Amino acid sequence: MTLANPHAPLPARPRSVEKIVADGQHNAFASFAKWQGRYVLALRKGSGHTARDGVLVVLGSDDARAWDAVARFDTGGDDRDAQLVALGGRLWLYFNALTDGSFAVYASSSADGRHWSAPQKVYRDGYILWKPVQFGGRLYAGVHRPGADDYRHVHLAASDDGLQWEKVGAIREGQGESETSLLFGADGHLTAFLRDQTTVGGAIMEADPPYAEWKERSAGVHPSGQAVYVFDGVTYVLSRAFCCDPPLPAAAPRSELGTAVDQVTVIYTYENGALMPYCLLGPLAGNHDSSYATAVREGDEMWVVFHRSAHEYAGDYRTLDAADLHLARVPLKEG
Protein backbone atom coordinates (compact mmCIF):
# COMPACT_ATOMS: atom_id res chain seq x y z
CA MET A 1 0.00 0.00 0.00
CA THR A 2 0.97 3.62 0.11
CA LEU A 3 2.45 4.78 3.41
CA ALA A 4 -0.46 4.35 5.80
CA ASN A 5 0.54 7.30 7.95
CA PRO A 6 3.49 9.26 6.56
CA HIS A 7 3.39 11.57 9.58
CA ALA A 8 3.88 8.76 12.09
CA PRO A 9 7.28 8.68 13.80
CA LEU A 10 9.76 6.32 12.15
CA PRO A 11 12.84 4.64 13.64
CA ALA A 12 15.25 7.22 12.22
CA ARG A 13 15.46 10.89 11.29
CA PRO A 14 18.14 12.57 9.18
CA ARG A 15 20.84 14.22 11.25
CA SER A 16 21.10 16.89 8.57
CA VAL A 17 19.81 17.68 5.07
CA GLU A 18 21.45 20.25 2.81
CA LYS A 19 21.30 21.29 -0.82
CA ILE A 20 24.42 20.38 -2.76
CA VAL A 21 23.40 21.17 -6.37
CA ALA A 22 20.93 24.01 -6.91
CA ASP A 23 21.28 26.24 -9.96
CA GLY A 24 17.77 26.63 -11.37
CA GLN A 25 18.08 23.60 -13.65
CA HIS A 26 16.51 20.18 -13.22
CA ASN A 27 19.25 18.28 -11.38
CA ALA A 28 18.18 14.70 -10.78
CA PHE A 29 18.53 10.94 -11.36
CA ALA A 30 21.92 10.86 -9.66
CA SER A 31 24.41 8.22 -8.58
CA PHE A 32 26.77 8.71 -5.64
CA ALA A 33 29.98 6.77 -4.92
CA LYS A 34 33.21 7.00 -2.99
CA TRP A 35 36.24 6.11 -5.08
CA GLN A 36 39.87 6.23 -3.98
CA GLY A 37 39.03 8.45 -1.02
CA ARG A 38 37.08 10.97 -3.06
CA TYR A 39 33.35 11.41 -3.67
CA VAL A 40 31.95 11.05 -7.17
CA LEU A 41 28.49 12.30 -8.10
CA ALA A 42 26.97 11.71 -11.54
CA LEU A 43 23.66 13.37 -12.44
CA ARG A 44 21.39 14.42 -15.25
CA LYS A 45 21.15 18.18 -15.76
CA GLY A 46 18.39 19.57 -17.98
CA SER A 47 15.74 22.26 -18.26
CA GLY A 48 12.94 20.05 -16.90
CA HIS A 49 11.84 16.56 -15.91
CA THR A 50 10.28 15.81 -19.28
CA ALA A 51 12.51 18.06 -21.37
CA ARG A 52 14.68 16.17 -23.84
CA ASP A 53 17.85 18.23 -23.39
CA GLY A 54 19.47 16.39 -20.49
CA VAL A 55 23.23 15.96 -20.31
CA LEU A 56 25.19 13.71 -17.96
CA VAL A 57 27.55 15.56 -15.61
CA VAL A 58 30.16 14.02 -13.28
CA LEU A 59 31.26 15.98 -10.21
CA GLY A 60 34.05 15.27 -7.72
CA SER A 61 34.60 16.34 -4.12
CA ASP A 62 36.90 15.77 -1.17
CA ASP A 63 34.23 16.50 1.44
CA ALA A 64 30.81 16.13 -0.32
CA ARG A 65 30.28 19.88 0.14
CA ALA A 66 32.40 21.65 -2.47
CA TRP A 67 32.12 20.03 -5.90
CA ASP A 68 34.07 20.45 -9.11
CA ALA A 69 33.03 19.29 -12.59
CA VAL A 70 35.23 16.51 -13.97
CA ALA A 71 33.26 15.23 -17.00
CA ARG A 72 30.28 16.01 -19.19
CA PHE A 73 28.60 13.59 -21.62
CA ASP A 74 26.17 14.61 -24.32
CA THR A 75 25.10 11.94 -26.83
CA GLY A 76 22.66 14.27 -28.56
CA GLY A 77 19.68 12.68 -26.81
CA ASP A 78 18.30 13.09 -23.30
CA ASP A 79 21.08 11.58 -21.17
CA ARG A 80 19.83 10.44 -17.76
CA ASP A 81 19.76 7.72 -15.07
CA ALA A 82 23.39 7.75 -13.95
CA GLN A 83 24.62 4.45 -12.45
CA LEU A 84 28.04 4.10 -10.79
CA VAL A 85 29.53 0.69 -9.96
CA ALA A 86 33.05 -0.69 -9.41
CA LEU A 87 34.49 -3.57 -11.44
CA GLY A 88 38.02 -4.63 -12.32
CA GLY A 89 39.78 -1.75 -10.55
CA ARG A 90 37.75 0.87 -12.41
CA LEU A 91 34.67 2.90 -11.60
CA TRP A 92 32.02 2.38 -14.26
CA LEU A 93 29.35 4.88 -15.22
CA TYR A 94 26.26 3.73 -17.10
CA PHE A 95 23.52 6.02 -18.33
CA ASN A 96 20.47 5.79 -20.55
CA ALA A 97 19.90 8.15 -23.49
CA LEU A 98 16.51 8.83 -25.07
CA THR A 99 16.69 9.87 -28.73
CA ASP A 100 13.67 10.11 -31.03
CA GLY A 101 11.59 7.97 -28.69
CA SER A 102 14.10 5.14 -28.29
CA PHE A 103 16.52 4.43 -25.46
CA ALA A 104 20.15 3.35 -25.67
CA VAL A 105 22.59 2.41 -22.90
CA TYR A 106 26.06 3.99 -22.69
CA ALA A 107 29.10 3.11 -20.57
CA SER A 108 32.21 5.03 -19.54
CA SER A 109 34.87 4.11 -16.98
CA SER A 110 37.63 5.74 -14.94
CA ALA A 111 40.63 4.56 -12.96
CA ASP A 112 40.80 7.66 -10.77
CA GLY A 113 37.28 9.14 -10.86
CA ARG A 114 38.60 12.24 -12.63
CA HIS A 115 39.44 11.10 -16.15
CA TRP A 116 36.72 9.23 -17.98
CA SER A 117 36.72 7.21 -21.18
CA ALA A 118 34.58 8.20 -24.14
CA PRO A 119 31.10 6.70 -23.70
CA GLN A 120 30.37 3.54 -25.67
CA LYS A 121 26.97 2.15 -26.51
CA VAL A 122 26.37 -1.20 -24.80
CA TYR A 123 23.68 -3.85 -24.73
CA ARG A 124 20.55 -3.51 -26.91
CA ASP A 125 18.77 -0.45 -28.22
CA GLY A 126 15.32 0.13 -26.78
CA TYR A 127 16.23 -0.86 -23.22
CA ILE A 128 16.98 0.89 -19.93
CA LEU A 129 19.72 -0.56 -17.73
CA TRP A 130 19.07 -0.05 -14.02
CA LYS A 131 21.32 -0.16 -10.92
CA PRO A 132 24.05 -2.66 -11.85
CA VAL A 133 25.60 -4.53 -8.93
CA GLN A 134 28.68 -6.72 -8.64
CA PHE A 135 28.39 -10.33 -7.55
CA GLY A 136 30.96 -13.08 -7.98
CA GLY A 137 33.21 -10.87 -10.10
CA ARG A 138 30.44 -10.08 -12.62
CA LEU A 139 28.07 -7.19 -13.05
CA TYR A 140 24.35 -7.86 -13.05
CA ALA A 141 21.48 -5.48 -13.76
CA GLY A 142 17.76 -5.42 -14.31
CA VAL A 143 17.14 -4.23 -17.88
CA HIS A 144 13.64 -3.20 -18.86
CA ARG A 145 11.94 -2.25 -22.11
CA PRO A 146 9.61 0.78 -21.76
CA GLY A 147 6.38 1.22 -23.69
CA ALA A 148 2.76 0.15 -23.36
CA ASP A 149 2.09 -2.04 -20.33
CA ASP A 150 1.71 -5.26 -22.32
CA TYR A 151 4.86 -4.45 -24.33
CA ARG A 152 7.06 -3.91 -21.29
CA HIS A 153 9.29 -6.55 -19.80
CA VAL A 154 12.33 -6.81 -17.58
CA HIS A 155 15.13 -9.32 -17.73
CA LEU A 156 18.39 -10.04 -15.98
CA ALA A 157 21.60 -9.11 -17.81
CA ALA A 158 25.24 -9.74 -16.87
CA SER A 159 28.73 -8.61 -17.88
CA ASP A 160 32.25 -9.85 -17.13
CA ASP A 161 34.11 -6.78 -18.39
CA GLY A 162 31.64 -3.88 -18.10
CA LEU A 163 31.18 -3.53 -21.85
CA GLN A 164 29.86 -6.83 -23.17
CA TRP A 165 26.47 -7.58 -21.66
CA GLU A 166 24.34 -10.67 -22.19
CA LYS A 167 20.80 -11.58 -21.31
CA VAL A 168 20.64 -14.18 -18.53
CA GLY A 169 16.87 -14.64 -18.58
CA ALA A 170 13.45 -13.05 -18.19
CA ILE A 171 12.32 -11.80 -14.78
CA ARG A 172 8.75 -10.77 -15.72
CA GLU A 173 6.99 -9.82 -18.94
CA GLY A 174 3.95 -7.97 -20.26
CA GLN A 175 2.65 -6.50 -16.99
CA GLY A 176 3.91 -2.91 -16.88
CA GLU A 177 7.47 -3.69 -15.74
CA SER A 178 9.82 -0.81 -15.04
CA GLU A 179 12.89 -0.10 -12.86
CA THR A 180 14.14 -3.28 -11.18
CA SER A 181 16.85 -3.32 -8.50
CA LEU A 182 18.78 -6.40 -7.38
CA LEU A 183 19.87 -7.93 -4.07
CA PHE A 184 22.13 -10.99 -4.04
CA GLY A 185 22.46 -13.32 -1.09
CA ALA A 186 25.76 -14.98 -0.29
CA ASP A 187 24.51 -18.22 -1.88
CA GLY A 188 23.48 -16.47 -5.09
CA HIS A 189 19.81 -16.23 -4.18
CA LEU A 190 18.51 -13.16 -6.01
CA THR A 191 15.78 -10.78 -4.91
CA ALA A 192 14.53 -8.20 -7.41
CA PHE A 193 12.47 -5.17 -6.37
CA LEU A 194 10.29 -4.30 -9.36
CA ARG A 195 8.43 -1.09 -10.12
CA ASP A 196 5.00 -1.81 -11.62
CA GLN A 197 3.35 0.78 -13.89
CA THR A 198 -0.10 -0.81 -13.58
CA THR A 199 -0.65 -0.89 -9.81
CA VAL A 200 0.10 1.33 -6.82
CA GLY A 201 2.36 -1.32 -5.32
CA GLY A 202 5.29 -3.09 -6.90
CA ALA A 203 6.55 -6.65 -6.85
CA ILE A 204 9.28 -8.64 -5.13
CA MET A 205 10.69 -11.33 -7.40
CA GLU A 206 12.96 -14.14 -6.17
CA ALA A 207 15.05 -16.79 -7.92
CA ASP A 208 18.02 -19.07 -7.44
CA PRO A 209 20.76 -19.78 -10.01
CA PRO A 210 20.48 -20.09 -12.98
CA TYR A 211 17.63 -17.53 -12.53
CA ALA A 212 15.25 -19.25 -14.91
CA GLU A 213 12.26 -19.56 -12.56
CA TRP A 214 10.96 -16.62 -10.51
CA LYS A 215 8.52 -16.43 -7.63
CA GLU A 216 6.48 -13.25 -7.23
CA ARG A 217 4.75 -11.52 -4.36
CA SER A 218 3.56 -8.00 -3.67
CA ALA A 219 6.09 -5.48 -2.39
CA GLY A 220 3.28 -3.94 -0.34
CA VAL A 221 4.54 -0.44 -1.19
CA HIS A 222 5.35 1.57 -4.29
CA PRO A 223 9.01 1.17 -5.34
CA SER A 224 10.26 3.62 -7.95
CA GLY A 225 13.68 5.03 -8.70
CA GLN A 226 14.77 2.49 -6.11
CA ALA A 227 18.28 1.50 -5.08
CA VAL A 228 19.41 -1.27 -2.71
CA TYR A 229 22.32 -1.16 -0.25
CA VAL A 230 23.57 -3.48 2.48
CA PHE A 231 25.42 -1.87 5.41
CA ASP A 232 26.48 -3.94 8.44
CA GLY A 233 24.19 -6.76 7.38
CA VAL A 234 21.10 -4.54 7.15
CA THR A 235 19.42 -4.17 3.75
CA TYR A 236 18.13 -0.70 2.88
CA VAL A 237 15.86 0.07 -0.07
CA LEU A 238 15.82 3.75 -1.04
CA SER A 239 12.70 4.64 -2.96
CA ARG A 240 9.84 7.05 -3.47
CA ALA A 241 6.59 6.69 -1.56
CA PHE A 242 3.10 7.72 -2.62
CA CYS A 243 1.17 9.44 0.15
CA CYS A 244 -2.55 10.05 -0.21
CA ASP A 245 -5.59 10.19 2.05
CA PRO A 246 -7.06 7.64 2.38
CA PRO A 247 -4.17 5.28 1.57
CA LEU A 248 -4.66 2.92 -1.37
CA PRO A 249 -3.94 -0.81 -1.25
CA ALA A 250 -0.99 -2.13 -3.20
CA ALA A 251 -3.28 -3.85 -5.72
CA ALA A 252 -5.13 -0.64 -6.60
CA PRO A 253 -4.71 0.55 -10.22
CA ARG A 254 -2.31 3.45 -10.66
CA SER A 255 -5.20 5.41 -12.22
CA GLU A 256 -6.84 5.66 -8.78
CA LEU A 257 -4.04 7.88 -7.51
CA GLY A 258 -5.17 10.87 -9.54
CA THR A 259 -3.29 14.08 -8.78
CA ALA A 260 -4.15 14.38 -5.07
CA VAL A 261 -0.98 12.61 -4.04
CA ASP A 262 2.26 13.70 -2.43
CA GLN A 263 5.52 11.89 -2.93
CA VAL A 264 8.49 11.68 -0.63
CA THR A 265 11.87 9.99 -0.57
CA VAL A 266 11.78 7.08 1.84
CA ILE A 267 14.32 4.61 3.19
CA TYR A 268 12.99 1.14 3.95
CA THR A 269 14.73 -1.68 5.73
CA TYR A 270 14.13 -5.11 4.22
CA GLU A 271 13.48 -7.47 7.11
CA ASN A 272 12.03 -10.99 7.05
CA GLY A 273 10.85 -10.49 3.49
CA ALA A 274 9.06 -7.19 4.14
CA LEU A 275 9.83 -3.54 3.41
CA MET A 276 9.61 -1.53 6.64
CA PRO A 277 9.64 2.31 6.61
CA TYR A 278 12.80 3.51 8.34
CA CYS A 279 13.34 7.19 7.51
CA LEU A 280 11.66 9.93 5.47
CA LEU A 281 13.75 12.52 3.62
CA GLY A 282 12.24 15.89 2.84
CA PRO A 283 8.77 17.35 3.45
CA LEU A 284 5.55 16.02 1.96
CA ALA A 285 3.76 19.30 1.33
CA GLY A 286 3.68 20.27 -2.35
CA ASN A 287 6.16 17.54 -3.22
CA HIS A 288 5.83 15.46 -6.35
CA ASP A 289 8.97 15.28 -8.47
CA SER A 290 11.40 13.71 -6.02
CA SER A 291 13.61 10.82 -4.94
CA TYR A 292 15.89 8.63 -7.13
CA ALA A 293 18.06 8.34 -4.05
CA THR A 294 21.62 7.01 -3.93
CA ALA A 295 23.95 6.45 -0.96
CA VAL A 296 27.44 5.82 0.37
CA ARG A 297 28.47 4.53 3.80
CA GLU A 298 30.28 6.93 6.13
CA GLY A 299 31.01 5.69 9.66
CA ASP A 300 27.73 5.11 11.47
CA GLU A 301 25.77 6.96 8.76
CA MET A 302 24.63 6.59 5.21
CA TRP A 303 24.98 9.75 3.16
CA VAL A 304 22.00 9.87 0.82
CA VAL A 305 21.71 12.08 -2.26
CA PHE A 306 18.19 12.63 -3.62
CA HIS A 307 16.41 15.26 -5.69
CA ARG A 308 13.39 17.37 -4.93
CA SER A 309 11.55 19.90 -7.06
CA ALA A 310 12.17 23.55 -6.37
CA HIS A 311 8.54 24.32 -7.17
CA GLU A 312 5.17 23.21 -5.84
CA TYR A 313 3.43 20.42 -7.70
CA ALA A 314 1.17 21.84 -10.40
CA GLY A 315 -0.66 18.64 -11.33
CA ASP A 316 1.74 17.38 -13.97
CA TYR A 317 5.39 17.47 -14.88
CA ARG A 318 6.35 20.71 -16.60
CA THR A 319 8.64 20.98 -19.60
CA LEU A 320 10.57 23.73 -17.84
CA ASP A 321 11.06 23.23 -14.12
CA ALA A 322 13.83 23.00 -11.56
CA ALA A 323 15.00 20.36 -9.13
CA ASP A 324 17.76 20.47 -6.52
CA LEU A 325 19.98 17.72 -5.23
CA HIS A 326 20.10 17.28 -1.45
CA LEU A 327 22.44 15.29 0.78
CA ALA A 328 20.99 13.75 3.94
CA ARG A 329 23.06 12.19 6.68
CA VAL A 330 21.05 9.28 8.06
CA PRO A 331 22.05 7.11 11.04
CA LEU A 332 22.39 3.41 10.32
CA LYS A 333 20.15 1.02 12.16
CA GLU A 334 21.64 -0.20 15.43
CA GLY A 335 22.01 -3.87 16.20
Coordinates of C-alpha atoms in Angstrom, one line a residue:
M1 CA 0.0 0.0 0.0
T2 CA 1.0 3.6 0.1
L3 CA 2.5 4.8 3.4
A4 CA -0.5 4.3 5.8
N5 CA 0.5 7.3 8.0
P6 CA 3.5 9.3 6.6
H7 CA 3.4 11.6 9.6
A8 CA 3.9 8.8 12.1
P9 CA 7.3 8.7 13.8
L10 CA 9.8 6.3 12.2
P11 CA 12.8 4.6 13.6
A12 CA 15.3 7.2 12.2
R13 CA 15.5 10.9 11.3
P14 CA 18.1 12.6 9.2
R15 CA 20.8 14.2 11.2
S16 CA 21.1 16.9 8.6
V17 CA 19.8 17.7 5.1
E18 CA 21.5 20.3 2.8
K19 CA 21.3 21.3 -0.8
I20 CA 24.4 20.4 -2.8
V21 CA 23.4 21.2 -6.4
A22 CA 20.9 24.0 -6.9
D23 CA 21.3 26.2 -10.0
G24 CA 17.8 26.6 -11.4
Q25 CA 18.1 23.6 -13.7
H26 CA 16.5 20.2 -13.2
N27 CA 19.3 18.3 -11.4
A28 CA 18.2 14.7 -10.8
F29 CA 18.5 10.9 -11.4
A30 CA 21.9 10.9 -9.7
S31 CA 24.4 8.2 -8.6
F32 CA 26.8 8.7 -5.6
A33 CA 30.0 6.8 -4.9
K34 CA 33.2 7.0 -3.0
W35 CA 36.2 6.1 -5.1
Q36 CA 39.9 6.2 -4.0
G37 CA 39.0 8.4 -1.0
R38 CA 37.1 11.0 -3.1
Y39 CA 33.4 11.4 -3.7
V40 CA 32.0 11.0 -7.2
L41 CA 28.5 12.3 -8.1
A42 CA 27.0 11.7 -11.5
L43 CA 23.7 13.4 -12.4
R44 CA 21.4 14.4 -15.2
K45 CA 21.1 18.2 -15.8
G46 CA 18.4 19.6 -18.0
S47 CA 15.7 22.3 -18.3
G48 CA 12.9 20.0 -16.9
H49 CA 11.8 16.6 -15.9
T50 CA 10.3 15.8 -19.3
A51 CA 12.5 18.1 -21.4
R52 CA 14.7 16.2 -23.8
D53 CA 17.8 18.2 -23.4
G54 CA 19.5 16.4 -20.5
V55 CA 23.2 16.0 -20.3
L56 CA 25.2 13.7 -18.0
V57 CA 27.5 15.6 -15.6
V58 CA 30.2 14.0 -13.3
L59 CA 31.3 16.0 -10.2
G60 CA 34.1 15.3 -7.7
S61 CA 34.6 16.3 -4.1
D62 CA 36.9 15.8 -1.2
D63 CA 34.2 16.5 1.4
A64 CA 30.8 16.1 -0.3
R65 CA 30.3 19.9 0.1
A66 CA 32.4 21.6 -2.5
W67 CA 32.1 20.0 -5.9
D68 CA 34.1 20.4 -9.1
A69 CA 33.0 19.3 -12.6
V70 CA 35.2 16.5 -14.0
A71 CA 33.3 15.2 -17.0
R72 CA 30.3 16.0 -19.2
F73 CA 28.6 13.6 -21.6
D74 CA 26.2 14.6 -24.3
T75 CA 25.1 11.9 -26.8
G76 CA 22.7 14.3 -28.6
G77 CA 19.7 12.7 -26.8
D78 CA 18.3 13.1 -23.3
D79 CA 21.1 11.6 -21.2
R80 CA 19.8 10.4 -17.8
D81 CA 19.8 7.7 -15.1
A82 CA 23.4 7.7 -14.0
Q83 CA 24.6 4.5 -12.5
L84 CA 28.0 4.1 -10.8
V85 CA 29.5 0.7 -10.0
A86 CA 33.0 -0.7 -9.4
L87 CA 34.5 -3.6 -11.4
G88 CA 38.0 -4.6 -12.3
G89 CA 39.8 -1.8 -10.6
R90 CA 37.8 0.9 -12.4
L91 CA 34.7 2.9 -11.6
W92 CA 32.0 2.4 -14.3
L93 CA 29.3 4.9 -15.2
Y94 CA 26.3 3.7 -17.1
F95 CA 23.5 6.0 -18.3
N96 CA 20.5 5.8 -20.6
A97 CA 19.9 8.1 -23.5
L98 CA 16.5 8.8 -25.1
T99 CA 16.7 9.9 -28.7
D100 CA 13.7 10.1 -31.0
G101 CA 11.6 8.0 -28.7
S102 CA 14.1 5.1 -28.3
F103 CA 16.5 4.4 -25.5
A104 CA 20.2 3.4 -25.7
V105 CA 22.6 2.4 -22.9
Y106 CA 26.1 4.0 -22.7
A107 CA 29.1 3.1 -20.6
S108 CA 32.2 5.0 -19.5
S109 CA 34.9 4.1 -17.0
S110 CA 37.6 5.7 -14.9
A111 CA 40.6 4.6 -13.0
D112 CA 40.8 7.7 -10.8
G113 CA 37.3 9.1 -10.9
R114 CA 38.6 12.2 -12.6
H115 CA 39.4 11.1 -16.2
W116 CA 36.7 9.2 -18.0
S117 CA 36.7 7.2 -21.2
A118 CA 34.6 8.2 -24.1
P119 CA 31.1 6.7 -23.7
Q120 CA 30.4 3.5 -25.7
K121 CA 27.0 2.1 -26.5
V122 CA 26.4 -1.2 -24.8
Y123 CA 23.7 -3.9 -24.7
R124 CA 20.6 -3.5 -26.9
D125 CA 18.8 -0.4 -28.2
G126 CA 15.3 0.1 -26.8
Y127 CA 16.2 -0.9 -23.2
I128 CA 17.0 0.9 -19.9
L129 CA 19.7 -0.6 -17.7
W130 CA 19.1 0.0 -14.0
K131 CA 21.3 -0.2 -10.9
P132 CA 24.1 -2.7 -11.9
V133 CA 25.6 -4.5 -8.9
Q134 CA 28.7 -6.7 -8.6
F135 CA 28.4 -10.3 -7.5
G136 CA 31.0 -13.1 -8.0
G137 CA 33.2 -10.9 -10.1
R138 CA 30.4 -10.1 -12.6
L139 CA 28.1 -7.2 -13.0
Y140 CA 24.4 -7.9 -13.0
A141 CA 21.5 -5.5 -13.8
G142 CA 17.8 -5.4 -14.3
V143 CA 17.1 -4.2 -17.9
H144 CA 13.6 -3.2 -18.9
R145 CA 11.9 -2.2 -22.1
P146 CA 9.6 0.8 -21.8
G147 CA 6.4 1.2 -23.7
A148 CA 2.8 0.1 -23.4
D149 CA 2.1 -2.0 -20.3
D150 CA 1.7 -5.3 -22.3
Y151 CA 4.9 -4.5 -24.3
R152 CA 7.1 -3.9 -21.3
H153 CA 9.3 -6.6 -19.8
V154 CA 12.3 -6.8 -17.6
H155 CA 15.1 -9.3 -17.7
L156 CA 18.4 -10.0 -16.0
A157 CA 21.6 -9.1 -17.8
A158 CA 25.2 -9.7 -16.9
S159 CA 28.7 -8.6 -17.9
D160 CA 32.2 -9.9 -17.1
D161 CA 34.1 -6.8 -18.4
G162 CA 31.6 -3.9 -18.1
L163 CA 31.2 -3.5 -21.9
Q164 CA 29.9 -6.8 -23.2
W165 CA 26.5 -7.6 -21.7
E166 CA 24.3 -10.7 -22.2
K167 CA 20.8 -11.6 -21.3
V168 CA 20.6 -14.2 -18.5
G169 CA 16.9 -14.6 -18.6
A170 CA 13.5 -13.0 -18.2
I171 CA 12.3 -11.8 -14.8
R172 CA 8.8 -10.8 -15.7
E173 CA 7.0 -9.8 -18.9
G174 CA 4.0 -8.0 -20.3
Q175 CA 2.7 -6.5 -17.0
G176 CA 3.9 -2.9 -16.9
E177 CA 7.5 -3.7 -15.7
S178 CA 9.8 -0.8 -15.0
E179 CA 12.9 -0.1 -12.9
T180 CA 14.1 -3.3 -11.2
S181 CA 16.9 -3.3 -8.5
L182 CA 18.8 -6.4 -7.4
L183 CA 19.9 -7.9 -4.1
F184 CA 22.1 -11.0 -4.0
G185 CA 22.5 -13.3 -1.1
A186 CA 25.8 -15.0 -0.3
D187 CA 24.5 -18.2 -1.9
G188 CA 23.5 -16.5 -5.1
H189 CA 19.8 -16.2 -4.2
L190 CA 18.5 -13.2 -6.0
T191 CA 15.8 -10.8 -4.9
A192 CA 14.5 -8.2 -7.4
F193 CA 12.5 -5.2 -6.4
L194 CA 10.3 -4.3 -9.4
R195 CA 8.4 -1.1 -10.1
D196 CA 5.0 -1.8 -11.6
Q197 CA 3.4 0.8 -13.9
T198 CA -0.1 -0.8 -13.6
T199 CA -0.6 -0.9 -9.8
V200 CA 0.1 1.3 -6.8
G201 CA 2.4 -1.3 -5.3
G202 CA 5.3 -3.1 -6.9
A203 CA 6.6 -6.7 -6.8
I204 CA 9.3 -8.6 -5.1
M205 CA 10.7 -11.3 -7.4
E206 CA 13.0 -14.1 -6.2
A207 CA 15.0 -16.8 -7.9
D208 CA 18.0 -19.1 -7.4
P209 CA 20.8 -19.8 -10.0
P210 CA 20.5 -20.1 -13.0
Y211 CA 17.6 -17.5 -12.5
A212 CA 15.2 -19.2 -14.9
E213 CA 12.3 -19.6 -12.6
W214 CA 11.0 -16.6 -10.5
K215 CA 8.5 -16.4 -7.6
E216 CA 6.5 -13.2 -7.2
R217 CA 4.7 -11.5 -4.4
S218 CA 3.6 -8.0 -3.7
A219 CA 6.1 -5.5 -2.4
G220 CA 3.3 -3.9 -0.3
V221 CA 4.5 -0.4 -1.2
H222 CA 5.3 1.6 -4.3
P223 CA 9.0 1.2 -5.3
S224 CA 10.3 3.6 -7.9
G225 CA 13.7 5.0 -8.7
Q226 CA 14.8 2.5 -6.1
A227 CA 18.3 1.5 -5.1
V228 CA 19.4 -1.3 -2.7
Y229 CA 22.3 -1.2 -0.3
V230 CA 23.6 -3.5 2.5
F231 CA 25.4 -1.9 5.4
D232 CA 26.5 -3.9 8.4
G233 CA 24.2 -6.8 7.4
V234 CA 21.1 -4.5 7.1
T235 CA 19.4 -4.2 3.7
Y236 CA 18.1 -0.7 2.9
V237 CA 15.9 0.1 -0.1
L238 CA 15.8 3.7 -1.0
S239 CA 12.7 4.6 -3.0
R240 CA 9.8 7.0 -3.5
A241 CA 6.6 6.7 -1.6
F242 CA 3.1 7.7 -2.6
C243 CA 1.2 9.4 0.1
C244 CA -2.6 10.0 -0.2
D245 CA -5.6 10.2 2.0
P246 CA -7.1 7.6 2.4
P247 CA -4.2 5.3 1.6
L248 CA -4.7 2.9 -1.4
P249 CA -3.9 -0.8 -1.3
A250 CA -1.0 -2.1 -3.2
A251 CA -3.3 -3.9 -5.7
A252 CA -5.1 -0.6 -6.6
P253 CA -4.7 0.6 -10.2
R254 CA -2.3 3.4 -10.7
S255 CA -5.2 5.4 -12.2
E256 CA -6.8 5.7 -8.8
L257 CA -4.0 7.9 -7.5
G258 CA -5.2 10.9 -9.5
T259 CA -3.3 14.1 -8.8
A260 CA -4.2 14.4 -5.1
V261 CA -1.0 12.6 -4.0
D262 CA 2.3 13.7 -2.4
Q263 CA 5.5 11.9 -2.9
V264 CA 8.5 11.7 -0.6
T265 CA 11.9 10.0 -0.6
V266 CA 11.8 7.1 1.8
I267 CA 14.3 4.6 3.2
Y268 CA 13.0 1.1 3.9
T269 CA 14.7 -1.7 5.7
Y270 CA 14.1 -5.1 4.2
E271 CA 13.5 -7.5 7.1
N272 CA 12.0 -11.0 7.0
G273 CA 10.9 -10.5 3.5
A274 CA 9.1 -7.2 4.1
L275 CA 9.8 -3.5 3.4
M276 CA 9.6 -1.5 6.6
P277 CA 9.6 2.3 6.6
Y278 CA 12.8 3.5 8.3
C279 CA 13.3 7.2 7.5
L280 CA 11.7 9.9 5.5
L281 CA 13.8 12.5 3.6
G282 CA 12.2 15.9 2.8
P283 CA 8.8 17.3 3.5
L284 CA 5.5 16.0 2.0
A285 CA 3.8 19.3 1.3
G286 CA 3.7 20.3 -2.3
N287 CA 6.2 17.5 -3.2
H288 CA 5.8 15.5 -6.4
D289 CA 9.0 15.3 -8.5
S290 CA 11.4 13.7 -6.0
S291 CA 13.6 10.8 -4.9
Y292 CA 15.9 8.6 -7.1
A293 CA 18.1 8.3 -4.1
T294 CA 21.6 7.0 -3.9
A295 CA 23.9 6.4 -1.0
V296 CA 27.4 5.8 0.4
R297 CA 28.5 4.5 3.8
E298 CA 30.3 6.9 6.1
G299 CA 31.0 5.7 9.7
D300 CA 27.7 5.1 11.5
E301 CA 25.8 7.0 8.8
M302 CA 24.6 6.6 5.2
W303 CA 25.0 9.7 3.2
V304 CA 22.0 9.9 0.8
V305 CA 21.7 12.1 -2.3
F306 CA 18.2 12.6 -3.6
H307 CA 16.4 15.3 -5.7
R308 CA 13.4 17.4 -4.9
S309 CA 11.5 19.9 -7.1
A310 CA 12.2 23.5 -6.4
H311 CA 8.5 24.3 -7.2
E312 CA 5.2 23.2 -5.8
Y313 CA 3.4 20.4 -7.7
A314 CA 1.2 21.8 -10.4
G315 CA -0.7 18.6 -11.3
D316 CA 1.7 17.4 -14.0
Y317 CA 5.4 17.5 -14.9
R318 CA 6.4 20.7 -16.6
T319 CA 8.6 21.0 -19.6
L320 CA 10.6 23.7 -17.8
D321 CA 11.1 23.2 -14.1
A322 CA 13.8 23.0 -11.6
A323 CA 15.0 20.4 -9.1
D324 CA 17.8 20.5 -6.5
L325 CA 20.0 17.7 -5.2
H326 CA 20.1 17.3 -1.5
L327 CA 22.4 15.3 0.8
A328 CA 21.0 13.8 3.9
R329 CA 23.1 12.2 6.7
V330 CA 21.0 9.3 8.1
P331 CA 22.0 7.1 11.0
L332 CA 22.4 3.4 10.3
K333 CA 20.1 1.0 12.2
E334 CA 21.6 -0.2 15.4
G335 CA 22.0 -3.9 16.2

